[in-house]
Short mmCIF file of C-alpha atoms in Angstrom, two decimals:
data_model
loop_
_atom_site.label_atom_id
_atom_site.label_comp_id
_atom_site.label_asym_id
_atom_site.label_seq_id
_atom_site.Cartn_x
_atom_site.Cartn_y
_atom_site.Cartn_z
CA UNK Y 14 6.76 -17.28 -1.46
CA UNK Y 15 4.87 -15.43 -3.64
CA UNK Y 16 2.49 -13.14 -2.75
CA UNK Y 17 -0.78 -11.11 -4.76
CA UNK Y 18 -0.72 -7.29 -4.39
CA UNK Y 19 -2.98 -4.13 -6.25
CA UNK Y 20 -1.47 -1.36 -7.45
CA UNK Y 21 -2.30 2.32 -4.93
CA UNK Y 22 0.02 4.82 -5.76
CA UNK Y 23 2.92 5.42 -7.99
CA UNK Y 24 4.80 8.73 -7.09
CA UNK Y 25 7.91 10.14 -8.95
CA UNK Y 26 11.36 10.39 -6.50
CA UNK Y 27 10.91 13.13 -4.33
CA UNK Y 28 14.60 14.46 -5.35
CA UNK Y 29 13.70 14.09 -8.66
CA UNK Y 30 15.85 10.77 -9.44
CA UNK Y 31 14.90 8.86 -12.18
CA UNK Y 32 13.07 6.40 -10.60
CA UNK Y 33 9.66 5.80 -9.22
CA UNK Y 34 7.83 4.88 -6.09
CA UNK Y 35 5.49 1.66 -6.29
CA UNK Y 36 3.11 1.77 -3.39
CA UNK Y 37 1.14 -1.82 -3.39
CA UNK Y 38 -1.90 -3.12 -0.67
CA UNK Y 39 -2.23 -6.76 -0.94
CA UNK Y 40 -5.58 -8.01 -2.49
CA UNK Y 41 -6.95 -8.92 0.97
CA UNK Y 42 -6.87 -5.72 2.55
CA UNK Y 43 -7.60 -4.03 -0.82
CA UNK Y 44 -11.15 -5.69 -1.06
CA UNK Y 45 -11.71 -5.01 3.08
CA UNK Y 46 -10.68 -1.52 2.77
CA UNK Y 47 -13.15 -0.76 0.12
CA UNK Y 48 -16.22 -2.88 1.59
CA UNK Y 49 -16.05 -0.52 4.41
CA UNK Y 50 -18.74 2.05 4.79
CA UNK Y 51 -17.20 5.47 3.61
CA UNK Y 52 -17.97 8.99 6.06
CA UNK Y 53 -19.80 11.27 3.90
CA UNK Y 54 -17.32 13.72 5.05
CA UNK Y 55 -14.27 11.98 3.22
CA UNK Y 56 -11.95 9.14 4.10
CA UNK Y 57 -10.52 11.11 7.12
CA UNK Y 58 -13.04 12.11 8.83
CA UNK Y 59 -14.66 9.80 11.98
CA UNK Y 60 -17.74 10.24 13.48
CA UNK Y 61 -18.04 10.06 17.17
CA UNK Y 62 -21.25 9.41 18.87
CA UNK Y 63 -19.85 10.36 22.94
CA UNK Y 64 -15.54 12.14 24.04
CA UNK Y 65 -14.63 8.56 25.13
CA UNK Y 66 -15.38 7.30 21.14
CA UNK Y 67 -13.51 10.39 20.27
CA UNK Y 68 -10.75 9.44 22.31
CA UNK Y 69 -10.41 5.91 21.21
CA UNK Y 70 -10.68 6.51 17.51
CA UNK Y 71 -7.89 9.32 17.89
CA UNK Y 72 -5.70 6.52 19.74
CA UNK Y 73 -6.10 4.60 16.48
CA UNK Y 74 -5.43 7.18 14.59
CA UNK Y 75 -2.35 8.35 15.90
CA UNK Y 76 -0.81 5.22 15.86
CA UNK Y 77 -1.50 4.15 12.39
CA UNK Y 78 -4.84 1.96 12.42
CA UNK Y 79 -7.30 4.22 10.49
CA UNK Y 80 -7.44 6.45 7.41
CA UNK Y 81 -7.04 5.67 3.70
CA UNK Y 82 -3.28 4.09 3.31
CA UNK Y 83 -2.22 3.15 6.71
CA UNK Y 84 -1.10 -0.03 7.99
CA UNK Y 85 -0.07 -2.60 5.26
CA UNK Y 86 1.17 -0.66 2.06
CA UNK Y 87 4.19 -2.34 0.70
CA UNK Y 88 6.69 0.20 -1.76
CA UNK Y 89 9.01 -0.86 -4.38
CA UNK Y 90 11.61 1.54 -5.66
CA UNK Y 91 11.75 1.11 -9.48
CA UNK Y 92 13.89 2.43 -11.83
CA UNK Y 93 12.64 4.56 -15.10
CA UNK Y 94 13.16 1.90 -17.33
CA UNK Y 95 12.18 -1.06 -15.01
CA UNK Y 96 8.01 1.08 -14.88
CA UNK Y 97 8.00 1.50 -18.71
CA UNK Y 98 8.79 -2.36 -19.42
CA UNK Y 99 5.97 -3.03 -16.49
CA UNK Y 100 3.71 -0.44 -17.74
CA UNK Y 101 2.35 -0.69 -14.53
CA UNK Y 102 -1.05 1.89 -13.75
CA UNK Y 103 -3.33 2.10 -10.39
CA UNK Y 104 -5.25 -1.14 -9.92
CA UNK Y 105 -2.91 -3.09 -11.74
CA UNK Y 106 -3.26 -6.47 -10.07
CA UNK Y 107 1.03 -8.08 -9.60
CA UNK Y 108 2.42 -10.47 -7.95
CA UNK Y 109 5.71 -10.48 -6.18
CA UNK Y 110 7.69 -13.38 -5.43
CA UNK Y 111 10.60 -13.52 -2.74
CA UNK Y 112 12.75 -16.23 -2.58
CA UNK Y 113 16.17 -17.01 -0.35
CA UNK Y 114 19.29 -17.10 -2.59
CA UNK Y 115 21.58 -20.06 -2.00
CA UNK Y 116 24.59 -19.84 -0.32
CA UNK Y 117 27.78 -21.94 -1.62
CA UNK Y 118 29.62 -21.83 1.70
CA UNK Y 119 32.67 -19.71 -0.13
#
């Protein structure tokens, strides 16, 4: 299977290992994320028109199903040396491919 992501975030280990942090959004909900209307008041704010809106929306919220990078971000833990030979940068359009190894009945 092989699969189309973008590039959203690459953070350094939080321990300060030499490796990095690959955060990818596949291209799909990449393009619907950004054809959605943006608040004027940032990414994390809602705006609620009655409580039982309010209510609702802070449901969703709390559970994962609204603001910038919920939902379906995929990470990849890659070594220093693994990102330089990528050269990967935010945007980047990859592709990952997953496939089941064989087993030899041993």
């Amino acid at each position: 299977m092989k699969k189309e992501y973008i590039v959203v975030r690459i953070e350094g280990s939080p321990d300060g290992a030499p490796y990095v942090v690959v955060s990818l959004s596949s291209s799909k909900d990449f393009k619907e994320q950004n054809s959605t209307p943006m608040s004027p008041f940032g990414s994390g704010v809602m705006g609620f028109t009655n409580m039982d809106d309010m209510i609702k929306g802070l449901n969703k919220m709390m559970a994962g199903g609204m603001g910038g990078m919920g939902g379906g971000i995929t990470s990849i833990k890659l070594d220093m040396h693994e990102y330089k030979e990528l050269n990967l940068s935010v945007g980047d359009k990859v592709y990952l491919e997953i496939t089941r190894a064989e087993s030899l009945g041993i």
